[in-house]
C-alpha cells in the first residue's frame, strides 16, 4: 500500500528525513513510531503530497506519488497533526464542505455518508453548535469522521487518539481494528506506545530522520530468557537461587532461567511463596527507547549523545566515553 | 471547488461585516450633506461630491470615490490576503489538498471567490448609495463638461451636455468596472502574499504597504519616471467617465497597468503555491 525508497527531505540545512524505506502492506495495521521531531510528520506529509521529497520515491496504492496523487488520494483518509475545521460552522456543515471540495465526493450520497462517518466515530447525536465550541476530543472525532467520509482503502493517521480520554481511545482503537478487519489498511503514527502495542501488527521506528527498525510486532517481542518473580520471601529466594539472580528490586527478582515452570517448582519445593511469576519480555516501550534518541523537544544542556545505553532501557544516559568526570 | 469557495465566502460573517462597513460610510456622509446642505465646493473634496446635492443619482459614483482611497483597498487586501494563509493557519489547507483539491484549482477557486467579493462589495456600495442618494437628494438633471460635472443651476454658463439617467447609469457602470479592476490589482498582490506566509495579517499588510508606497511615490515629483508603472497611478481615472467627452486615455492606461499587475502577481502566486511545501 505504501512503499518508499530512499525517501529524503531536507529543509535548508536540516535533514528531516534520511533515506526512509517504508513498506506497508495491504491489510497491515502499521504503527509508525519515533520521538517528537524525528520526522514522522514530514514523512506523512510527503505521502499526502503536502511536502515534496528532496529525493527518493513514493508509491501509494501501487501508483507513484506525487505524480498521480489525484488518483491516489481519493482512496486515502488522513488526519495530519491534529484535526482542523472551520470554527464558525457546525460539524455537519464542515464535513459537507470538505466532502464537496475535490472531485470524488458524490453529492447524492453525501448526507448518508456524513451520517455514517459521524455514527462510527461516536458523534451521531451531534447538533448544530459551531465547531469552535467543541471539546478537544470532539474535534478529534470530527477529524476522524472527515477521514472516513469516502470509505478509504488506506487510512493515514497522525496521532489519532490525541486528546481523547481512556474510553475514547478504546473506542477509536476498536473502530480502527473493525475497519482493518473490513479491509482498510491502517497506517498510524503515535508516541503512545501502549496504544500501538495493542492495535498494531507491524511497526516502523524512526529516529532523527532514519528508519531504524521495521518489523512485525510479534517478532519484536520474544522472551528474553529470563523470568520475573515476585515473592514475599525474596531474601530467601535470592539465597536459594544464588548465582541466577540478574537483578533485584524489593520483592521483585529477575532470574536468569528460561523456564518459569521449572523455576516455580524449585521455589515451591524450597517452601517459598510466589505471588507472581512470568517470562520477561521486552516491552515496545523498552525497545523504542533503546532505538531512539531523546525527542527534539527535549533541550538538555548535554550536547547530543547518540542513542541510549542498551543495558539501561529508558534509563539515564552514561557519561560520554573518555569523559574525565 | 469554486462552488465550495463561494459558499464559504457567503457563510462567513466577516464578508458581510466588511461590506456593511463599506456601505455605512457613504450613507453617513450622505446624511451629513443632506442635513446641512453643505457640499464641498466643485473641484474640492472627493470627486463628484459637490454635484450630488442637485442629483442624487450621482451618489453611487461619489460613494465609490469615498471608499476607494482607504476603505475598499483595506477590505480587499484583508479578504485576498486571507485566501490561502487563512486556510493554512486554520489548518484546513492540508486537509483540502489531501482531499485532493489540486493546488492550481484551489488557487483559481480562491481567486474567483475574491473577484466575487470585490465585485459584490463595489456593486453593493453603488446600490445602497443610489438608494440613499435618490432618497435624500432627489434627482434633477446635471450637466457634464470637459472639466467634470456642474449642477444645472450653473450649467447655463458652461457649454455642457445635460446627463440623462441612462447616461449616468452607463458612466457609473464604467466607473464600477474600472474600480473593480483596480481592486483586482490589490487582490492579486495580497493573494501572492498569502501564498508566501501563513499569516493572513502579514499578507494583507504587505499588500497595503505596497499600495501606500505606490501612493507616496505617485505624489512625489522626483519619482515621476516610475509613476506610470505604479499600481495606484491611475486609480482616480474613473472620474474621467464623468467628463464630456469621456477622457479615455487614463482609463485605458489604468486598465492596462492593472491587467499587468494582475497577470504578474497571479503568475507569481501560482508558481510559488504549486511548488511550496505545505507545513502548516
XYZ file of C-alpha atoms in Angstrom:
605
model
C 0.000 0.000 0.000
C 2.809 2.372 0.875
C 6.315 1.816 -0.413
C 9.039 4.417 -0.171
C 12.545 4.051 -1.474
C 15.338 6.246 -0.211
C 12.848 8.926 0.781
C 14.776 12.018 1.829
C 13.715 15.518 2.766
C 15.979 18.398 3.530
C 14.668 21.680 4.938
C 17.520 24.082 4.320
C 20.456 22.597 6.188
C 18.295 20.288 8.291
C 17.974 16.710 7.130
C 14.467 15.933 8.350
C 14.025 12.559 6.659
C 17.005 10.481 5.619
C 16.643 7.548 3.207
C 13.494 6.038 4.643
C 12.346 2.762 3.055
C 8.831 2.167 4.303
C 6.943 -0.952 3.378
C 3.311 -1.012 4.445
C 1.418 -3.981 3.061
C -2.259 -4.256 2.305
C -4.175 -5.171 5.440
C -1.449 -4.005 7.813
C -2.079 -2.129 10.983
C 1.154 -0.251 10.866
C 2.432 1.745 13.816
C 4.867 4.477 12.864
C 6.855 5.382 15.960
C 9.537 7.778 16.983
C 10.250 10.676 19.313
C 8.940 14.165 18.648
C 10.822 15.815 15.837
C 12.121 12.544 14.419
C 10.493 13.123 11.027
C 7.239 11.152 11.348
C 5.003 14.009 10.335
C 7.275 15.041 7.471
C 7.059 11.506 6.081
C 3.261 11.599 6.367
C 3.138 14.997 4.664
C 5.240 13.648 1.818
C 2.902 10.658 1.452
C -0.029 13.051 1.084
C 1.743 15.328 -1.372
C 1.846 18.289 1.004
C 5.618 18.360 1.177
C 7.769 17.461 -1.809
C 10.618 14.998 -1.276
C 14.174 16.143 -1.900
C 14.944 12.709 -3.319
C 13.592 9.186 -3.272
C 10.388 7.597 -4.486
C 6.954 7.064 -3.008
C 4.382 4.607 -4.178
C 0.905 4.533 -2.683
C -1.761 2.029 -3.698
C 0.645 0.953 -6.432
C 0.922 4.404 -8.014
C 3.767 6.903 -7.922
C 3.322 9.919 -5.677
C 3.173 12.869 -6.163
C 2.833 12.260 -9.937
C -0.539 10.525 -9.626
C -1.773 11.980 -6.367
C -5.117 12.789 -7.934
C -5.888 9.124 -8.422
C -4.400 8.016 -5.128
C -5.751 10.487 -2.604
C -9.486 9.860 -3.101
C -8.815 6.410 -1.627
C -6.857 7.729 1.314
C -8.340 9.126 4.502
C -5.979 11.241 6.539
C -5.502 13.027 9.794
C -2.347 15.134 9.908
C -1.087 16.910 13.011
C -4.425 17.259 14.688
C -7.895 17.870 13.297
C -8.966 21.200 11.790
C -12.341 22.635 10.973
C -13.973 25.967 10.257
C -14.832 27.184 13.729
C -17.937 29.166 12.783
C -19.654 26.209 11.085
C -21.258 23.135 12.607
C -19.616 19.726 12.450
C -22.000 18.548 9.750
C -21.502 21.678 7.660
C -17.752 21.181 7.937
C -17.985 17.605 6.719
C -20.262 18.664 3.855
C -17.782 21.362 2.795
C -14.777 19.067 2.958
C -16.677 16.397 1.041
C -17.735 18.863 -1.650
C -14.134 20.000 -2.065
C -12.285 17.879 -4.582
C -13.982 15.673 -7.088
C -14.819 12.204 -5.864
C -17.467 13.460 -3.462
C -20.744 12.192 -4.820
C -23.493 14.620 -3.917
C -26.372 12.243 -3.672
C -24.750 10.004 -1.110
C -23.243 12.847 0.881
C -25.798 13.088 3.657
C -25.796 9.350 4.212
C -22.013 9.136 4.233
C -21.760 12.019 6.681
C -24.254 10.313 8.986
C -22.324 7.067 8.769
C -18.978 8.694 9.455
C -20.384 10.599 12.440
C -22.008 7.459 13.759
C -18.803 5.439 13.530
C -16.750 7.981 15.477
C -19.406 8.349 18.157
C -20.809 11.748 17.146
C -24.178 10.541 15.815
C -26.163 12.873 18.053
C -24.172 15.956 17.079
C -26.170 19.212 16.998
C -25.695 22.474 15.125
C -23.269 24.007 17.566
C -20.319 25.636 15.792
C -17.096 23.639 15.944
C -15.291 26.320 17.941
C -17.419 25.271 20.927
C -16.316 21.625 20.617
C -14.028 19.966 23.135
C -10.644 18.673 22.006
C -11.966 15.112 21.979
C -14.964 16.072 19.815
C -12.710 17.823 17.344
C -10.532 14.761 17.171
C -13.567 12.594 16.458
C -14.753 15.036 13.818
C -11.330 14.897 12.170
C -11.550 11.107 12.098
C -15.049 11.324 10.627
C -13.674 13.523 7.826
C -11.001 10.904 7.154
C -13.648 8.174 6.935
C -16.085 10.061 4.670
C -15.181 8.276 1.471
C -14.642 4.777 2.880
C -10.927 4.918 2.070
C -8.780 1.870 1.368
C -5.925 3.383 3.315
C -6.043 5.469 6.462
C -3.042 7.648 7.236
C -3.495 8.919 10.753
C -1.126 11.114 12.701
C -1.771 10.721 16.432
C -5.408 9.640 16.023
C -6.200 9.376 19.726
C -4.692 12.677 20.776
C -6.950 14.464 23.259
C -9.239 11.520 23.870
C -9.984 10.056 27.289
C -9.230 6.379 28.010
C -12.694 5.282 26.939
C -12.410 7.350 23.758
C -9.005 5.849 22.997
C -10.508 2.419 23.338
C -13.463 3.286 21.090
C -11.157 4.559 18.393
C -8.926 1.531 18.739
C -11.952 -0.747 18.299
C -13.123 1.364 15.346
C -9.757 1.126 13.610
C -9.491 -2.602 14.304
C -13.001 -3.074 12.869
C -12.200 -1.056 9.744
C -8.992 -3.016 9.358
C -10.875 -6.303 9.522
C -13.204 -4.963 6.849
C -10.180 -4.470 4.589
C -8.823 -0.995 5.342
C -5.093 -0.676 5.745
C -4.261 1.490 8.752
C -1.053 3.472 8.969
C -0.823 5.472 12.153
C 1.873 7.446 13.828
C 1.928 7.708 17.543
C 4.103 8.068 20.545
C 1.552 6.337 22.752
C 3.419 3.062 22.676
C 0.893 1.131 24.729
C -1.794 2.082 22.233
C 0.335 0.928 19.310
C 1.187 -2.283 21.105
C -2.480 -3.093 21.472
C -3.560 -2.168 17.966
C -0.749 -2.645 15.514
C 0.573 -5.729 13.812
C 3.649 -4.098 12.358
C 5.810 -1.223 13.444
C 8.386 1.077 11.959
C 10.579 3.205 14.202
C 12.184 6.447 13.050
C 14.913 8.246 14.856
C 16.339 11.539 13.676
C 15.004 11.022 10.185
C 16.157 7.454 9.707
C 14.051 4.326 9.807
C 15.886 2.301 12.439
C 13.505 -0.622 12.585
C 10.637 -2.089 10.590
C 9.219 -5.442 11.601
C 6.229 -7.499 12.680
C 5.345 -6.634 16.231
C 5.190 -10.317 17.236
C 8.744 -10.876 16.046
C 9.968 -7.983 18.149
C 8.871 -9.284 21.458
C 10.372 -12.720 22.073
C 11.002 -13.853 25.653
C 14.356 -12.623 26.879
C 15.330 -15.927 28.504
C 14.759 -14.507 31.970
C 11.928 -14.854 34.416
C 10.435 -12.258 36.707
C 9.430 -13.492 40.141
C 7.534 -11.598 42.806
C 7.850 -13.215 46.191
C 7.307 -12.066 49.775
C 10.219 -14.321 50.641
C 12.551 -12.536 48.275
C 15.570 -12.734 50.605
C 15.397 -16.490 50.940
C 14.607 -16.889 47.243
C 17.674 -14.857 46.370
C 19.771 -17.113 48.604
C 18.180 -20.240 47.124
C 18.823 -19.069 43.558
C 22.285 -17.751 44.267
C 24.112 -17.075 41.037
C 20.961 -16.926 38.918
C 19.708 -13.569 40.173
C 20.204 -10.976 37.447
C 18.787 -8.115 39.468
C 16.605 -7.443 42.464
C 14.228 -4.663 43.356
C 12.428 -5.201 46.701
C 10.390 -8.370 46.328
C 10.859 -8.433 42.546
C 13.590 -10.710 41.268
C 14.839 -11.117 37.713
C 16.159 -14.650 37.374
C 18.393 -15.900 34.584
C 16.402 -19.021 33.918
C 14.440 -19.609 30.734
C 11.625 -21.799 32.050
C 9.201 -20.249 34.532
C 7.549 -23.617 35.278
C 10.841 -25.209 36.270
C 11.758 -22.228 38.399
C 8.379 -22.212 40.110
C 8.676 -25.886 41.037
C 12.069 -25.247 42.547
C 10.914 -22.293 44.618
C 7.807 -24.053 45.865
C 9.833 -27.155 46.710
C 12.020 -24.954 48.878
C 8.877 -23.772 50.718
C 8.933 -20.256 49.267
C 5.804 -18.294 48.434
C 5.398 -16.877 44.934
C 2.863 -14.144 44.198
C 3.696 -13.693 40.515
C 5.935 -15.460 38.042
C 6.238 -14.775 34.299
C 8.751 -14.813 31.492
C 10.394 -11.457 30.901
C 9.524 -9.785 27.604
C 10.823 -6.555 26.321
C 8.035 -4.053 26.080
C 7.647 -1.998 22.948
C 8.495 0.966 25.107
C 11.862 -0.505 26.096
C 12.583 -1.349 22.503
C 11.702 2.074 21.143
C 13.540 3.921 23.872
C 16.575 1.792 23.191
C 16.491 2.510 19.473
C 15.835 6.206 19.604
C 17.450 9.310 20.954
C 15.625 11.836 23.115
C 12.964 13.803 21.260
C 13.844 17.047 19.575
C 11.630 18.845 22.075
C 13.972 17.929 24.909
C 16.615 20.605 25.110
C 19.167 19.465 27.644
C 22.473 21.026 28.497
C 24.440 17.966 27.411
C 25.440 18.100 23.715
C 23.723 15.430 21.597
C 24.620 11.929 22.669
C 23.588 9.399 20.035
C 21.340 6.599 21.260
C 20.834 5.253 24.726
C 22.764 2.592 26.541
C 21.132 -0.702 25.522
C 21.677 -2.061 29.037
C 19.560 0.668 30.570
C 16.432 0.991 28.519
C 14.767 4.245 29.292
C 17.315 4.940 31.953
C 19.829 7.674 32.460
C 22.485 8.122 29.870
C 26.029 7.224 30.899
C 28.687 9.940 30.703
C 30.258 10.175 27.252
C 33.132 7.775 26.705
C 36.503 9.300 27.552
C 34.915 11.942 29.745
C 37.200 12.538 32.685
C 34.481 13.144 35.278
C -14.369 23.649 -5.588
C -15.428 27.041 -6.908
C -18.908 26.485 -5.515
C -17.400 25.463 -2.173
C -15.317 28.626 -2.028
C -18.297 30.815 -2.885
C -20.368 29.057 -0.231
C -17.610 29.688 2.302
C -17.485 33.357 1.281
C -21.228 33.806 1.674
C -21.397 31.966 5.005
C -18.587 33.894 6.536
C -19.581 36.648 8.979
C -16.511 38.674 8.022
C -17.729 39.073 4.427
C -20.946 40.746 5.472
C -19.366 42.749 8.271
C -16.856 44.351 5.920
C -19.485 45.077 3.244
C -21.745 46.590 5.867
C -18.945 48.932 6.941
C -18.207 49.825 3.333
C -21.855 50.729 2.727
C -22.182 52.575 6.014
C -19.530 55.210 5.297
C -21.216 56.758 2.219
C -24.581 56.612 3.992
C -23.215 58.579 6.940
C -21.668 61.134 4.596
C -24.932 61.447 2.649
C -26.890 62.084 5.831
C -24.496 64.851 6.875
C -24.659 66.530 3.484
C -28.438 66.221 3.261
C -28.944 67.662 6.732
C -26.536 70.584 6.382
C -26.814 71.146 2.619
C -23.128 71.992 2.736
C -21.346 70.131 -0.024
C -17.685 70.593 -0.875
C -17.163 73.253 -3.496
C -16.711 71.948 -7.046
C -13.155 70.724 -7.532
C -12.601 70.219 -3.821
C -13.087 67.186 -1.627
C -13.851 63.737 -3.032
C -14.810 63.694 -6.681
C -18.437 64.339 -7.616
C -19.481 65.053 -4.048
C -20.173 68.670 -4.906
C -22.708 67.659 -7.545
C -24.770 65.182 -5.560
C -26.862 67.823 -3.828
C -28.630 68.514 -7.089
C -28.667 64.978 -8.453
C -28.775 62.040 -6.030
C -28.355 59.519 -8.821
C -24.717 60.590 -8.994
C -24.199 59.483 -5.443
C -23.118 55.888 -6.301
C -20.086 57.286 -8.102
C -19.419 59.739 -5.264
C -19.742 56.900 -2.747
C -17.154 54.840 -4.599
C -14.867 57.865 -4.514
C -15.302 57.953 -0.735
C -14.400 54.304 -0.115
C -11.757 53.995 -2.814
C -8.693 55.616 -1.217
C -8.540 53.621 2.030
C -11.569 51.616 2.996
C -12.010 49.486 -0.089
C -8.328 48.559 -0.575
C -8.101 47.560 3.090
C -11.144 45.314 2.839
C -9.929 43.747 -0.404
C -6.382 43.253 0.904
C -7.713 41.571 4.038
C -10.003 39.220 2.137
C -7.439 38.310 -0.518
C -4.592 38.122 1.996
C -6.623 35.609 3.945
C -7.289 33.388 0.920
C -4.501 30.835 1.251
C -2.840 31.810 4.511
C -6.187 31.771 6.319
C -6.646 28.145 5.312
C -3.068 27.475 6.331
C -3.418 28.993 9.775
C -6.759 27.295 10.438
C -5.098 24.013 9.462
C -7.621 23.354 6.696
C -5.145 23.804 3.863
C -3.601 20.389 4.412
C -6.994 18.708 4.510
C -8.189 20.449 1.358
C -5.029 19.468 -0.518
C -5.246 15.901 0.785
C -8.860 15.676 -0.339
C -7.449 16.022 -3.033
C -8.009 19.509 -4.357
C -5.337 20.386 -6.912
C -3.255 23.373 -5.917
C -3.943 25.279 -9.118
C -7.626 24.519 -8.725
C -7.649 25.772 -5.169
C -5.873 28.969 -6.171
C -8.318 29.564 -9.035
C -11.280 28.937 -6.735
C -9.838 31.385 -4.210
C -9.283 33.953 -6.938
C -12.848 33.636 -8.156
C -14.164 33.998 -4.647
C -12.030 37.140 -4.211
C -13.340 38.522 -7.520
C -16.882 37.789 -6.374
C -16.178 39.646 -3.155
C -14.659 42.657 -4.896
C -17.476 42.978 -7.423
C -20.114 42.244 -4.804
C -18.698 44.891 -2.478
C -18.392 47.553 -5.188
C -21.864 46.863 -6.550
C -23.488 46.804 -3.118
C -21.837 50.107 -2.255
C -23.161 51.565 -5.512
C -26.661 50.200 -4.943
C -27.012 51.407 -1.355
C -25.537 54.734 -2.414
C -28.108 55.033 -5.180
C -30.877 54.362 -2.687
C -29.578 56.911 -0.157
C -28.697 59.413 -2.878
C -32.048 59.285 -4.639
C -33.880 59.256 -1.318
C -32.026 62.164 0.286
C -31.162 64.410 -2.655
C -33.761 63.610 -5.274
C -32.820 63.591 -8.936
C -32.570 66.524 -11.276
C -30.506 66.814 -14.432
C -26.855 67.717 -14.165
C -24.634 68.778 -16.994
C -21.350 67.213 -17.757
C -18.461 69.270 -19.124
C -14.911 68.636 -20.152
C -13.836 69.738 -16.659
C -16.308 67.482 -14.889
C -19.764 67.962 -13.540
C -21.721 71.024 -12.686
C -25.084 71.480 -11.103
C -27.736 72.529 -13.609
C -28.114 75.896 -11.901
C -24.663 76.958 -13.050
C -24.687 74.814 -16.118
C -26.104 77.537 -18.302
C -22.825 79.377 -18.207
C -20.875 76.282 -19.192
C -21.158 74.548 -22.511
C -22.139 71.223 -21.002
C -24.480 68.462 -22.058
C -27.292 67.532 -19.674
C -26.973 63.961 -18.486
C -29.898 61.610 -18.857
C -30.472 58.906 -16.224
C -29.352 56.284 -18.778
C -26.177 58.268 -19.357
C -25.452 58.361 -15.649
C -26.125 54.651 -15.344
C -23.692 53.783 -18.140
C -20.994 56.073 -16.787
C -21.469 54.702 -13.284
C -21.185 51.145 -14.593
C -17.955 52.100 -16.313
C -16.653 53.531 -13.052
C -17.714 50.413 -11.153
C -15.873 48.214 -13.649
C -12.759 50.384 -13.503
C -12.686 50.410 -9.721
C -13.366 46.670 -9.646
C -10.359 46.028 -11.871
C -8.200 48.387 -9.796
C -9.172 46.399 -6.711
C -8.287 43.174 -8.505
C -4.776 44.532 -8.780
C -4.754 44.938 -4.997
C -6.262 41.476 -4.618
C -3.576 39.796 -6.712
C -0.787 41.421 -4.720
C -2.436 40.264 -1.491
C -3.102 36.786 -2.896
C 0.547 36.440 -3.808
C 1.471 37.496 -0.271
C -0.999 34.955 1.006
C 0.911 32.120 -0.658
C 4.167 33.358 0.870
C 3.202 33.413 4.512
C 0.887 31.554 6.870
C -0.178 34.853 8.427
C -3.236 36.491 6.847
C -2.411 39.736 8.562
C 1.104 39.680 7.141
C -0.193 39.165 3.613
C -2.786 41.953 3.922
C -0.295 44.384 5.449
C 2.226 43.545 2.733
C -0.267 44.467 0.039
C -1.251 47.670 1.857
C 2.399 48.603 2.315
C 2.863 48.227 -1.444
C -0.149 50.490 -2.072
C 0.985 53.128 0.413
C 4.470 53.147 -1.094
C 2.930 53.499 -4.526
C 0.693 56.334 -3.310
C 3.652 58.216 -1.836
C 5.730 57.787 -4.989
C 2.885 58.914 -7.254
C 2.711 62.180 -5.306
C 6.476 62.644 -5.443
C 7.711 64.718 -8.355
C 11.197 63.247 -8.286
C 9.685 59.769 -8.770
C 7.861 60.872 -11.906
C 9.895 58.476 -14.056
C 8.390 55.399 -12.376
C 4.973 56.782 -11.614
C 3.254 55.495 -14.824
C 4.063 51.952 -13.684
C 2.759 52.218 -10.145
C -0.451 50.397 -9.211
C -2.222 53.419 -7.734
C -1.219 55.856 -10.502
C -4.497 55.669 -12.419
C -6.833 54.759 -9.557
C -8.662 58.064 -9.793
C -9.020 57.949 -13.551
C -12.554 56.545 -13.198
C -13.695 60.128 -12.626
C -12.915 60.670 -16.312
C -16.055 58.711 -17.080
C -17.903 61.801 -15.844
C -16.452 64.196 -18.355
C -17.730 65.122 -21.743
C -16.297 63.754 -23.902
C -15.100 60.838 -21.776
C -11.326 61.066 -21.362
C -10.307 57.576 -22.375
C -6.539 57.977 -22.205
C -6.010 57.464 -18.458
C -8.851 54.973 -18.247
C -7.190 52.791 -20.849
C -3.825 53.099 -19.160
C -5.405 52.257 -15.838
C -6.968 49.092 -17.211
C -3.671 48.124 -18.853
C -1.498 48.670 -15.782
C -3.935 46.762 -13.557
C -4.015 43.944 -16.111
C -0.236 43.699 -15.944
C -0.204 43.703 -12.126
C -2.921 41.044 -12.023
C -1.090 38.825 -14.528
C 2.333 39.160 -12.899
C 1.217 38.640 -9.315
C -1.156 35.796 -10.099
C 1.591 34.029 -12.024
C 3.944 34.533 -9.086
C 1.288 33.290 -6.664
C 0.701 30.198 -8.761
C 4.401 29.454 -9.222
C 5.008 29.778 -5.513
C 1.977 27.868 -4.301
C 2.244 24.980 -6.758
C 5.762 24.128 -5.608
C 5.505 25.026 -1.961
C 5.946 22.601 0.932
C 2.778 22.865 2.984
C 3.940 22.539 6.564
C 1.068 24.312 8.293
